[in-house]
Tab-separated table of C-alpha atoms in Angstrom:
chain	number	residue	atom	x	y	z
D	9	MET	CA	-10.341	-22.145	-12.408
D	10	ARG	CA	-7.876	-23.851	-14.776
D	11	ASN	CA	-4.179	-22.901	-14.611
D	12	LEU	CA	-2.484	-22.346	-17.979
D	13	LYS	CA	1.253	-22.131	-18.634
D	14	ILE	CA	2.587	-20.627	-21.848
D	15	THR	CA	6.118	-20.285	-23.232
D	16	LEU	CA	6.956	-17.168	-25.247
D	17	GLN	CA	9.571	-15.771	-27.594
D	18	TYR	CA	9.800	-12.046	-28.139
D	19	ASP	CA	11.893	-9.442	-29.851
D	20	GLY	CA	11.932	-6.796	-27.111
D	21	THR	CA	13.141	-3.952	-29.360
D	22	ASP	CA	9.869	-2.043	-29.588
D	23	PHE	CA	8.408	-2.819	-26.152
D	24	VAL	CA	8.619	-1.147	-22.738
D	25	GLY	CA	9.466	-4.553	-21.246
D	26	TRP	CA	7.489	-7.429	-19.785
D	27	GLN	CA	5.471	-5.454	-17.249
D	28	ARG	CA	2.316	-3.533	-18.090
D	29	GLN	CA	2.892	0.201	-17.719
D	30	ASP	CA	0.898	3.389	-18.098
D	31	ALA	CA	2.568	4.304	-21.376
D	32	GLY	CA	3.994	2.076	-24.097
D	33	VAL	CA	3.389	-1.489	-25.205
D	34	SER	CA	4.379	-4.289	-22.813
D	35	ILE	CA	4.409	-8.049	-23.377
D	36	GLN	CA	2.192	-8.594	-20.313
D	37	GLY	CA	-0.251	-5.974	-21.608
D	38	LEU	CA	-0.374	-7.549	-25.080
D	39	LEU	CA	-1.095	-10.986	-23.588
D	40	GLU	CA	-3.724	-9.715	-21.160
D	41	ASP	CA	-5.458	-7.779	-23.934
D	42	ALA	CA	-5.333	-10.812	-26.253
D	43	LEU	CA	-6.905	-13.019	-23.564
D	44	VAL	CA	-9.940	-10.808	-22.941
D	45	PRO	CA	-11.927	-11.958	-26.017
D	46	ILE	CA	-10.871	-15.586	-25.415
D	47	GLU	CA	-11.973	-15.616	-21.756
D	48	GLY	CA	-14.717	-13.017	-21.999
D	49	SER	CA	-13.336	-11.131	-19.008
D	50	ALA	CA	-10.070	-9.677	-17.690
D	51	VAL	CA	-7.167	-12.098	-17.141
D	52	VAL	CA	-4.033	-11.372	-15.104
D	53	VAL	CA	-0.865	-12.872	-16.593
D	54	HIS	CA	2.146	-13.618	-14.380
D	55	GLY	CA	5.575	-13.774	-16.007
D	56	ALA	CA	8.584	-15.696	-14.723
D	57	GLY	CA	10.837	-12.681	-15.109
D	58	ARG	CA	10.137	-8.994	-15.617
D	59	THR	CA	12.416	-8.356	-18.559
D	60	ASP	CA	13.334	-4.684	-19.035
D	61	ALA	CA	12.557	-2.499	-22.031
D	62	GLY	CA	14.456	-3.771	-25.077
D	63	VAL	CA	15.362	-7.154	-23.565
D	64	HIS	CA	14.505	-10.238	-25.643
D	65	ALA	CA	13.222	-13.671	-24.668
D	66	LEU	CA	13.723	-17.077	-26.267
D	67	ALA	CA	11.589	-18.865	-23.663
D	68	GLN	CA	9.849	-16.602	-21.182
D	69	VAL	CA	7.188	-18.445	-19.165
D	70	ALA	CA	3.835	-17.067	-18.023
D	71	THR	CA	0.858	-18.452	-16.125
D	72	PHE	CA	-2.756	-17.342	-15.812
D	73	GLY	CA	-6.127	-18.681	-14.768
D	74	LEU	CA	-8.941	-19.390	-17.234
D	75	ARG	CA	-12.536	-20.455	-16.628
D	76	GLY	CA	-13.068	-21.167	-20.334
D	77	ALA	CA	-12.584	-24.672	-21.786
D	78	ILE	CA	-10.243	-23.708	-24.656
D	79	ASP	CA	-7.616	-26.410	-25.239
D	80	PRO	CA	-3.911	-25.398	-25.146
D	81	ALA	CA	-3.268	-25.903	-28.892
D	82	THR	CA	-6.249	-23.714	-29.822
D	83	LEU	CA	-5.155	-21.149	-27.231
D	84	THR	CA	-1.685	-21.000	-28.830
D	85	ARG	CA	-3.144	-20.443	-32.298
D	86	ALA	CA	-5.648	-17.884	-31.010
D	87	LEU	CA	-2.970	-15.857	-29.217
D	88	ASN	CA	-0.546	-15.991	-32.169
D	89	GLY	CA	-3.399	-14.862	-34.390
D	90	VAL	CA	-3.717	-11.545	-32.558
D	91	LEU	CA	-0.252	-10.908	-31.089
D	92	PRO	CA	2.201	-8.922	-33.244
D	93	PRO	CA	4.855	-11.011	-35.077
D	94	ALA	CA	7.440	-9.779	-32.532
D	95	VAL	CA	5.753	-11.958	-29.864
D	96	ARG	CA	5.051	-15.666	-30.371
D	97	VAL	CA	3.564	-18.270	-28.056
D	98	THR	CA	5.666	-21.374	-28.665
D	99	ALA	CA	3.898	-23.766	-26.272
D	100	ALA	CA	0.906	-23.943	-23.953
D	101	GLU	CA	-0.226	-26.531	-21.426
D	102	GLU	CA	-2.573	-26.877	-18.497
D	103	VAL	CA	-0.663	-27.237	-15.219
D	104	ASP	CA	-1.382	-27.951	-11.546
D	105	PRO	CA	-3.244	-25.177	-9.720
D	106	GLY	CA	-0.233	-24.529	-7.469
D	107	PHE	CA	2.174	-23.827	-10.337
D	108	HIS	CA	3.187	-20.146	-10.710
D	109	ALA	CA	5.487	-18.853	-13.477
D	110	ARG	CA	7.472	-16.701	-11.074
D	111	PHE	CA	7.228	-18.314	-7.648
D	112	SER	CA	7.692	-21.892	-8.866
D	113	ALA	CA	10.851	-20.997	-10.842
D	114	THR	CA	14.046	-22.464	-9.385
D	115	GLY	CA	16.374	-20.632	-11.706
D	116	LYS	CA	16.908	-18.795	-14.973
D	117	VAL	CA	19.356	-18.850	-17.844
D	118	TYR	CA	20.286	-15.636	-19.676
D	119	GLU	CA	22.550	-14.926	-22.615
D	120	TYR	CA	24.303	-11.648	-23.240
D	121	ARG	CA	25.463	-11.221	-26.850
D	122	VAL	CA	28.334	-9.006	-27.937
D	123	VAL	CA	29.689	-8.408	-31.428
D	124	ASN	CA	33.433	-8.000	-31.019
D	125	ALA	CA	34.354	-6.823	-34.509
D	126	PRO	CA	34.879	-3.489	-36.294
D	127	PHE	CA	31.198	-3.396	-37.309
D	128	VAL	CA	27.959	-5.283	-36.614
D	129	SER	CA	25.936	-7.172	-39.190
D	130	PRO	CA	22.693	-5.285	-40.013
D	131	PHE	CA	20.850	-8.452	-38.977
D	132	LEU	CA	22.324	-8.434	-35.460
D	133	HIS	CA	22.438	-4.775	-34.469
D	134	LYS	CA	19.131	-4.954	-32.581
D	135	TYR	CA	20.229	-8.120	-30.784
D	136	THR	CA	23.808	-7.415	-29.726
D	137	TRP	CA	26.108	-4.896	-28.081
D	138	HIS	CA	28.804	-3.636	-30.398
D	139	VAL	CA	32.248	-3.678	-28.780
D	140	PRO	CA	34.787	-2.859	-31.517
D	141	ALA	CA	38.023	-3.118	-29.491
D	142	PRO	CA	39.467	-6.654	-29.202
D	143	LEU	CA	38.417	-8.509	-26.044
D	144	ASP	CA	40.684	-10.829	-24.038
D	145	LEU	CA	38.246	-13.712	-23.766
D	146	ASP	CA	40.613	-15.852	-21.685
D	147	ALA	CA	40.843	-13.086	-19.078
D	148	MET	CA	37.046	-12.729	-19.087
D	149	ARG	CA	36.549	-16.491	-18.660
D	150	HIS	CA	39.097	-16.609	-15.855
D	151	ALA	CA	37.494	-13.648	-14.024
D	152	SER	CA	33.988	-15.052	-14.572
D	153	ARG	CA	34.807	-17.923	-12.225
D	154	LEU	CA	34.950	-15.449	-9.337
D	155	LEU	CA	31.243	-14.783	-9.815
D	156	VAL	CA	30.154	-18.433	-9.736
D	157	GLY	CA	28.734	-19.567	-6.407
D	158	THR	CA	26.651	-17.961	-3.689
D	159	ARG	CA	27.742	-14.326	-3.451
D	160	ASP	CA	26.472	-10.944	-2.383
D	161	PHE	CA	25.938	-9.266	-5.767
D	162	GLU	CA	25.009	-5.823	-4.424
D	163	ALA	CA	27.774	-4.213	-6.541
D	164	PHE	CA	25.980	-5.532	-9.630
D	165	GLN	CA	22.484	-4.420	-8.655
D	166	GLY	CA	20.874	-1.574	-10.594
D	167	THR	CA	20.542	1.588	-8.544
D	168	GLY	CA	17.145	2.340	-7.046
D	169	SER	CA	16.299	-1.303	-6.281
D	170	SER	CA	15.457	-2.479	-2.799
D	171	VAL	CA	15.321	-6.193	-2.133
D	172	ALA	CA	15.521	-8.045	1.184
D	173	SER	CA	18.778	-9.746	0.243
D	174	THR	CA	21.303	-9.142	-2.523
D	175	THR	CA	22.771	-12.630	-2.167
D	176	ARG	CA	22.231	-14.873	-5.181
D	177	THR	CA	23.696	-18.134	-6.457
D	178	VAL	CA	25.241	-18.171	-9.928
D	179	ASP	CA	25.483	-21.800	-11.056
D	180	SER	CA	27.491	-21.185	-14.212
D	181	LEU	CA	28.942	-18.279	-16.164
D	182	ASP	CA	30.713	-18.961	-19.452
D	183	TRP	CA	31.762	-17.081	-22.568
D	184	GLU	CA	31.697	-18.497	-26.080
D	185	GLY	CA	33.815	-16.609	-28.596
D	186	GLY	CA	32.252	-15.236	-31.759
D	187	VAL	CA	33.678	-14.589	-35.206
D	188	GLY	CA	33.411	-11.274	-37.037
D	189	CYS	CA	30.319	-9.157	-37.545
D	190	ASP	CA	27.927	-12.097	-37.948
D	191	VAL	CA	28.591	-14.414	-35.005
D	192	PRO	CA	28.258	-12.910	-31.522
D	193	THR	CA	30.453	-13.588	-28.542
D	194	VAL	CA	27.983	-14.942	-25.990
D	195	MET	CA	27.985	-14.834	-22.204
D	196	ARG	CA	25.720	-17.523	-20.752
D	197	ILE	CA	24.769	-17.241	-17.099
D	198	ALA	CA	22.561	-19.531	-15.024
D	199	GLY	CA	21.472	-18.936	-11.469
D	200	ASN	CA	18.700	-19.212	-8.915
D	201	GLY	CA	17.706	-15.575	-9.310
D	202	PHE	CA	19.033	-12.261	-10.560
D	203	LEU	CA	18.934	-8.752	-9.148
D	204	ARG	CA	17.738	-5.829	-11.251
D	205	HIS	CA	20.220	-5.220	-14.131
D	206	MET	CA	22.541	-7.867	-12.612
D	207	VAL	CA	23.215	-9.725	-15.870
D	208	ARG	CA	23.800	-6.499	-17.810
D	209	ASN	CA	26.066	-5.121	-15.067
D	210	ILE	CA	28.084	-8.353	-14.987
D	211	ALA	CA	28.356	-8.347	-18.799
D	212	GLY	CA	29.401	-4.678	-18.841
D	213	THR	CA	31.978	-5.204	-16.104
D	214	LEU	CA	33.458	-8.319	-17.728
D	215	VAL	CA	33.653	-6.540	-21.096
D	216	ASP	CA	35.467	-3.653	-19.381
D	217	LEU	CA	37.832	-6.233	-17.872
D	218	GLY	CA	38.306	-7.906	-21.274
D	219	SER	CA	39.160	-4.504	-22.762
D	220	GLY	CA	42.085	-4.248	-20.340
D	221	ARG	CA	40.532	-1.810	-17.861
D	222	TRP	CA	40.670	-4.329	-15.018
D	223	GLN	CA	42.283	-7.544	-13.793
D	224	ALA	CA	40.544	-10.446	-12.048
D	225	SER	CA	41.769	-9.028	-8.719
D	226	ASP	CA	39.872	-5.807	-9.468
D	227	LEU	CA	36.728	-7.860	-10.048
D	228	ALA	CA	37.158	-9.512	-6.646
D	229	ALA	CA	37.487	-6.049	-5.062
D	230	ILE	CA	34.360	-4.815	-6.892
D	231	LEU	CA	32.372	-7.812	-5.616
D	232	ASP	CA	33.636	-7.279	-2.064
D	233	SER	CA	32.856	-3.547	-2.167
D	234	ARG	CA	29.098	-4.206	-2.615
D	235	ASP	CA	29.126	-0.755	-4.262
D	236	ARG	CA	27.460	-0.344	-7.653
D	237	ALA	CA	29.638	2.704	-8.389
D	238	LYS	CA	32.753	0.492	-8.348
D	239	ALA	CA	31.549	-1.903	-11.065
D	240	GLY	CA	31.568	-1.334	-14.810
D	241	ARG	CA	28.990	-0.208	-17.338
D	242	THR	CA	25.464	-1.527	-17.614
D	243	ALA	CA	25.567	-3.330	-20.955
D	244	PRO	CA	22.703	-2.222	-23.263
D	245	ALA	CA	19.365	-4.033	-23.053
D	246	ARG	CA	19.400	-5.095	-26.715
D	247	GLY	CA	22.128	-7.730	-26.132
D	248	LEU	CA	20.219	-9.550	-23.366
D	249	PHE	CA	18.093	-12.679	-23.902
D	250	LEU	CA	16.102	-14.609	-21.327
D	251	VAL	CA	16.937	-18.101	-22.602
D	252	ARG	CA	15.226	-20.472	-20.196
D	253	VAL	CA	13.302	-20.598	-16.929
D	254	LEU	CA	14.045	-23.610	-14.734
D	255	TYR	CA	11.354	-25.338	-12.634
H	11	MET	CA	39.886	8.824	-61.396
H	12	ARG	CA	40.306	5.902	-58.978
H	13	ASN	CA	37.845	3.011	-59.131
H	14	LEU	CA	36.564	1.766	-55.756
H	15	LYS	CA	34.739	-1.500	-55.072
H	16	ILE	CA	32.776	-2.002	-51.873
H	17	THR	CA	30.918	-5.001	-50.471
H	18	LEU	CA	27.731	-4.384	-48.490
H	19	GLN	CA	25.307	-6.083	-46.143
H	20	TYR	CA	21.855	-4.661	-45.655
H	21	ASP	CA	18.586	-5.396	-43.962
H	22	GLY	CA	16.212	-4.313	-46.736
H	23	THR	CA	13.103	-4.136	-44.528
H	24	ASP	CA	12.811	-0.365	-44.359
H	25	PHE	CA	14.175	0.562	-47.803
H	26	VAL	CA	12.607	1.044	-51.237
H	27	GLY	CA	15.327	-1.211	-52.665
H	28	TRP	CA	18.790	-0.713	-54.116
H	29	GLN	CA	17.902	1.913	-56.692
H	30	ARG	CA	17.541	5.612	-55.906
H	31	GLN	CA	13.916	6.711	-56.331
H	32	ASP	CA	11.898	9.897	-56.031
H	33	ALA	CA	10.337	8.839	-52.732
H	34	GLY	CA	11.693	6.657	-49.973
H	35	VAL	CA	15.163	5.658	-48.821
H	36	SER	CA	17.272	3.503	-51.157
H	37	ILE	CA	20.645	1.844	-50.538
H	38	GLN	CA	22.122	3.562	-53.599
H	39	GLY	CA	20.821	6.931	-52.373
H	40	LEU	CA	22.252	6.400	-48.876
H	41	LEU	CA	25.675	5.549	-50.308
H	42	GLU	CA	25.696	8.415	-52.782
H	43	ASP	CA	24.676	10.862	-50.061
H	44	ALA	CA	27.335	9.465	-47.692
H	45	LEU	CA	30.033	9.880	-50.355
H	46	VAL	CA	29.373	13.584	-51.046
H	47	PRO	CA	31.232	14.924	-47.966
H	48	ILE	CA	34.036	12.370	-48.496
H	49	GLU	CA	34.589	13.288	-52.163
H	50	GLY	CA	33.437	16.906	-51.999
H	51	SER	CA	31.182	16.432	-55.015
H	52	ALA	CA	28.472	14.099	-56.318
H	53	VAL	CA	29.388	10.431	-56.800
H	54	VAL	CA	27.392	7.888	-58.820
H	55	VAL	CA	27.358	4.410	-57.281
H	56	HIS	CA	26.735	1.332	-59.462
H	57	GLY	CA	25.379	-1.791	-57.793
H	58	ALA	CA	25.819	-5.370	-59.017
H	59	GLY	CA	22.115	-6.080	-58.662
H	60	ARG	CA	19.098	-3.841	-58.216
H	61	THR	CA	17.495	-5.573	-55.261
H	62	ASP	CA	13.784	-4.792	-54.847
H	63	ALA	CA	12.128	-3.093	-51.893
H	64	GLY	CA	12.407	-5.282	-48.813
H	65	VAL	CA	15.086	-7.601	-50.260
H	66	HIS	CA	18.201	-8.152	-48.137
H	67	ALA	CA	21.873	-8.512	-49.062
H	68	LEU	CA	24.696	-10.418	-47.409
H	69	ALA	CA	27.259	-9.315	-50.004
H	70	GLN	CA	26.006	-6.795	-52.545
H	71	VAL	CA	28.849	-5.234	-54.546
H	72	ALA	CA	29.067	-1.640	-55.743
H	73	THR	CA	31.637	0.415	-57.652
H	74	PHE	CA	32.201	4.145	-58.003
H	75	GLY	CA	34.903	6.595	-59.046
H	76	LEU	CA	36.728	8.855	-56.594
H	77	ARG	CA	39.256	11.638	-57.209
H	78	GLY	CA	40.083	11.851	-53.500
H	79	ALA	CA	43.021	9.918	-51.986
H	80	ILE	CA	41.099	8.258	-49.126
H	81	ASP	CA	42.383	4.724	-48.474
H	82	PRO	CA	39.870	1.837	-48.557
H	83	ALA	CA	39.997	1.094	-44.807
H	84	THR	CA	39.311	4.735	-43.933
H	85	LEU	CA	36.558	4.827	-46.561
H	86	THR	CA	34.898	1.794	-44.924
H	87	ARG	CA	34.986	3.404	-41.485
H	88	ALA	CA	33.785	6.767	-42.832
H	89	LEU	CA	30.819	5.199	-44.624
H	90	ASN	CA	29.850	3.004	-41.655
H	91	GLY	CA	30.048	6.104	-39.475
H	92	VAL	CA	27.220	7.802	-41.374
H	93	LEU	CA	25.161	4.925	-42.813
H	94	PRO	CA	22.289	3.620	-40.669
H	95	PRO	CA	23.005	0.342	-38.786
H	96	ALA	CA	20.801	-1.489	-41.313
H	97	VAL	CA	23.510	-0.950	-43.963
H	98	ARG	CA	27.143	-1.921	-43.414
H	99	VAL	CA	30.153	-1.747	-45.696
H	100	THR	CA	32.027	-4.991	-45.019
H	101	ALA	CA	34.979	-4.471	-47.381
H	102	ALA	CA	36.472	-1.881	-49.734
H	103	GLU	CA	39.319	-2.043	-52.232
H	104	GLU	CA	40.688	-0.121	-55.168
H	105	VAL	CA	40.204	-2.039	-58.424
H	106	ASP	CA	41.193	-1.748	-62.087
H	107	PRO	CA	39.519	1.101	-63.965
H	108	GLY	CA	37.662	-1.366	-66.195
H	109	PHE	CA	35.962	-3.196	-63.332
H	110	HIS	CA	32.210	-2.505	-62.993
H	111	ALA	CA	30.029	-3.967	-60.237
H	112	ARG	CA	27.254	-4.846	-62.651
H	113	PHE	CA	28.833	-5.401	-66.053
H	114	SER	CA	31.840	-7.350	-64.767
H	115	ALA	CA	29.648	-9.757	-62.785
H	116	THR	CA	29.594	-13.301	-64.186
H	117	GLY	CA	26.911	-14.565	-61.856
H	118	LYS	CA	24.984	-14.194	-58.630
H	119	VAL	CA	23.925	-16.380	-55.742
H	120	TYR	CA	20.619	-15.794	-53.964
H	121	GLU	CA	18.952	-17.491	-51.025
H	122	TYR	CA	15.236	-17.616	-50.429
H	123	ARG	CA	14.303	-18.427	-46.814
H	124	VAL	CA	11.047	-20.035	-45.739
H	125	VAL	CA	9.885	-20.945	-42.244
H	126	ASN	CA	7.888	-24.135	-42.627
H	127	ALA	CA	6.393	-24.399	-39.151
H	128	PRO	CA	3.145	-23.378	-37.421
H	129	PHE	CA	4.662	-20.014	-36.432
H	130	VAL	CA	7.776	-17.943	-37.114
H	131	SER	CA	10.338	-16.906	-34.522
H	132	PRO	CA	10.044	-13.160	-33.751
H	133	PHE	CA	13.705	-12.892	-34.766
H	134	LEU	CA	13.077	-14.258	-38.276
H	135	HIS	CA	9.746	-12.776	-39.303
H	136	LYS	CA	11.355	-9.911	-41.237
H	137	TYR	CA	13.742	-12.318	-42.970
H	138	THR	CA	11.564	-15.235	-44.000
H	139	TRP	CA	8.315	-16.233	-45.674
H	140	HIS	CA	5.982	-18.076	-43.349
H	141	VAL	CA	4.533	-21.219	-44.948
H	142	PRO	CA	2.662	-23.095	-42.204
H	143	ALA	CA	1.501	-26.151	-44.215
H	144	PRO	CA	4.058	-28.995	-44.417
H	145	LEU	CA	6.221	-28.916	-47.547
H	146	ASP	CA	7.350	-31.978	-49.506
H	147	LEU	CA	11.010	-31.057	-49.746
H	148	ASP	CA	11.921	-34.143	-51.764
H	149	ALA	CA	9.369	-33.191	-54.423
H	150	MET	CA	10.703	-29.618	-54.444
H	151	ARG	CA	14.295	-30.812	-54.828
H	152	HIS	CA	13.324	-33.206	-57.603
H	153	ALA	CA	11.388	-30.512	-59.489
H	154	SER	CA	14.168	-27.946	-58.947
H	155	ARG	CA	16.432	-29.978	-61.250
H	156	LEU	CA	14.170	-29.071	-64.177
H	157	LEU	CA	15.170	-25.431	-63.734
H	158	VAL	CA	18.933	-26.040	-63.750
H	159	GLY	CA	20.617	-25.297	-67.065
H	160	THR	CA	20.088	-22.777	-69.843
H	161	ARG	CA	16.354	-22.187	-70.132
H	162	ASP	CA	13.888	-19.581	-71.267
H	163	PHE	CA	12.567	-18.313	-67.908
H	164	GLU	CA	9.880	-16.002	-69.336
H	165	ALA	CA	7.211	-17.761	-67.225
H	166	PHE	CA	9.148	-16.678	-64.118
H	167	GLN	CA	9.682	-13.058	-65.132
H	168	GLY	CA	7.805	-10.328	-63.262
H	169	THR	CA	5.117	-8.708	-65.362
H	170	GLY	CA	5.938	-5.334	-66.885
H	171	SER	CA	9.585	-6.167	-67.614
H	172	SER	CA	11.053	-5.968	-71.077
H	173	VAL	CA	14.458	-7.477	-71.689
H	174	ALA	CA	16.066	-8.529	-74.977
H	175	SER	CA	16.183	-12.168	-73.970
H	176	THR	CA	14.503	-14.133	-71.207
H	177	THR	CA	17.008	-16.983	-71.479
H	178	ARG	CA	19.226	-17.424	-68.439
H	179	THR	CA	21.515	-20.142	-67.103
H	180	VAL	CA	20.838	-21.497	-63.611
H	181	ASP	CA	23.980	-23.281	-62.417
H	182	SER	CA	22.534	-24.776	-59.263
H	183	LEU	CA	19.264	-24.786	-57.350
H	184	ASP	CA	19.059	-26.628	-54.032
H	185	TRP	CA	16.883	-26.712	-50.940
H	186	GLU	CA	18.141	-27.226	-47.417
H	187	GLY	CA	15.499	-28.270	-44.913
H	188	GLY	CA	14.907	-26.206	-41.786
H	189	VAL	CA	13.667	-27.160	-38.342
H	190	GLY	CA	10.791	-25.465	-36.563
H	191	CYS	CA	10.235	-21.744	-36.114
H	192	ASP	CA	13.911	-20.856	-35.692
H	193	VAL	CA	15.749	-22.511	-38.592
H	194	PRO	CA	14.558	-21.609	-42.090
H	195	THR	CA	14.247	-23.925	-45.046
H	196	VAL	CA	16.570	-22.330	-47.598
H	197	MET	CA	16.511	-22.332	-51.394
H	198	ARG	CA	19.933	-21.488	-52.807
H	199	ILE	CA	20.133	-20.567	-56.466
H	200	ALA	CA	23.179	-19.601	-58.518
H	201	GLY	CA	23.152	-18.409	-62.102
H	202	ASN	CA	24.631	-16.084	-64.673
H	203	GLY	CA	21.797	-13.593	-64.336
H	204	PHE	CA	18.232	-13.325	-63.132
H	205	LEU	CA	15.122	-11.736	-64.600
H	206	ARG	CA	12.998	-9.348	-62.556
H	207	HIS	CA	11.335	-11.292	-59.667
H	208	MET	CA	12.712	-14.542	-61.118
H	209	VAL	CA	14.066	-15.915	-57.835
H	210	ARG	CA	10.883	-15.001	-55.933
H	211	ASN	CA	8.684	-16.483	-58.679
H	212	ILE	CA	10.708	-19.706	-58.694
H	213	ALA	CA	10.548	-19.894	-54.887
H	214	GLY	CA	6.789	-19.233	-54.897
H	215	THR	CA	6.170	-21.826	-57.604
H	216	LEU	CA	8.309	-24.488	-55.914
H	217	VAL	CA	6.586	-23.836	-52.569
H	218	ASP	CA	3.215	-24.238	-54.321
H	219	LEU	CA	4.526	-27.516	-55.761
H	220	GLY	CA	5.775	-28.608	-52.337
H	221	SER	CA	2.338	-27.871	-50.903
H	222	GLY	CA	0.855	-30.434	-53.300
H	223	ARG	CA	-0.623	-28.009	-55.822
H	224	TRP	CA	1.610	-29.286	-58.629
H	225	GLN	CA	3.802	-32.168	-59.776
H	226	ALA	CA	7.199	-31.883	-61.484
H	227	SER	CA	5.435	-32.416	-64.827
H	228	ASP	CA	3.348	-29.307	-64.152
H	229	LEU	CA	6.542	-27.355	-63.559
H	230	ALA	CA	7.891	-28.512	-66.940
H	231	ALA	CA	4.652	-27.330	-68.560
H	232	ILE	CA	4.887	-23.952	-66.781
H	233	LEU	CA	8.455	-23.476	-68.022
H	234	ASP	CA	7.459	-24.451	-71.578
H	235	SER	CA	4.453	-22.111	-71.541
H	236	ARG	CA	6.664	-19.020	-71.113
H	237	ASP	CA	3.542	-17.512	-69.534
H	238	ARG	CA	3.837	-15.767	-66.157
H	239	ALA	CA	0.152	-16.411	-65.446
H	240	LYS	CA	0.797	-20.172	-65.442
H	241	ALA	CA	3.447	-20.083	-62.691
H	242	GLY	CA	2.888	-19.798	-58.947
H	243	ARG	CA	2.976	-16.947	-56.469
H	244	THR	CA	5.697	-14.338	-56.196
H	245	ALA	CA	7.225	-15.171	-52.830
H	246	PRO	CA	7.447	-12.084	-50.566
H	247	ALA	CA	10.539	-9.867	-50.776
H	248	ARG	CA	11.435	-10.290	-47.102
H	249	GLY	CA	12.624	-13.904	-47.618
H	250	LEU	CA	15.121	-13.023	-50.368
H	251	PHE	CA	18.851	-12.472	-49.802
H	252	LEU	CA	21.495	-11.556	-52.371
H	253	VAL	CA	24.250	-13.805	-51.030
H	254	ARG	CA	27.158	-13.324	-53.398
H	255	VAL	CA	28.157	-11.715	-56.690
H	256	LEU	CA	30.562	-13.721	-58.823
H	257	TYR	CA	33.323	-12.106	-60.925
């Protein structure tokens, strides 16, 4: 069995997320369905990260086994020929049998995009969160530093999750200021792994802080509380992009 | 009667174009409908350019008369409160009674966006024309110079139009090269006025030339022929943006 690795971009707007589900169109489902005629039998596709409904990807990574001899360039063209325009395979290669999109990943980079202006450009409204009130970006940058390092992020975990440990390492967390309705303000976060809704909960909490609701000391107390109810809003899915998977 | 001028952005994907029509949603219709509760009676909105179905605008301009005393900033917020996110009013001001969005315009700037790569980013597919074969941008730039100046553009006029004169002045026509699936190659054209489908027919013809179908001398012959059948394809609406209206 050959092991294939593909890199994907997708506009998550109209999908139920990465993972195949009973109802709705998923990225995993689209890929698995597209691979059936290529392989001649069912193929299971493993993604690096299970992006939620409405979340976008600039470079999601997936792996799957193939018995067929199709070369990676032909595979890319074949998949792009049947996938909807909202999903594109940007690269494909054959990798070592032990490589796994999810378990081999050493980290991920996400961006959360906010339009901090009175209105949002029509070309960005599906790809950003609209926050009309002015944000104190310096305060958000200053507070962001509290979240860098190895921390227990339980306060930023979506409710209903159960994982063995809620400790994760955030390697970097920065904000780049945007201008007007056309250029988003972007939070970029890199880490070794993320809890369910963690990036959106961090973005929502830091936006609340930047709106004057909280100080950095409040953020420290939220982190220490390990209580989701203490943190801020879950920022909407449409502003979140999986930017890169690190191996 | 006060005279109001507004500037608009819109994602034209889901609209039948600027002009109100019997079936389908138009930008003009959306604005006129949104103004009824503000003015308390019907308002006729005049646009600078009647963009076709699927064409986008970064700065369309429209004018209309109002008896009501609403100030421009409140008008902007009120309109954006009821318009769909695909249409945004970016500015509003009261102007002299003689100013008319269409008749006062001295020129327009359009962009036509092409992705010249094996595939198109999911985030650009509604806003670009996908041309996978490599384009000779130098040849396109060289040939573009033939179209700058005061010319009879009948060969680039959409069929079925009837205007008094098909002579127009193109002030500038340039191409900026893009990179890969994410950064479009952009044709920027400025002129005193454009015939129906003229920008899309010029873009389609220059892309045909850049694909090796024609030389610059062929383009000169097409222009001289004043025959639409001699020119190239009409590039798809989704790549066209009204960028600016000049007054």
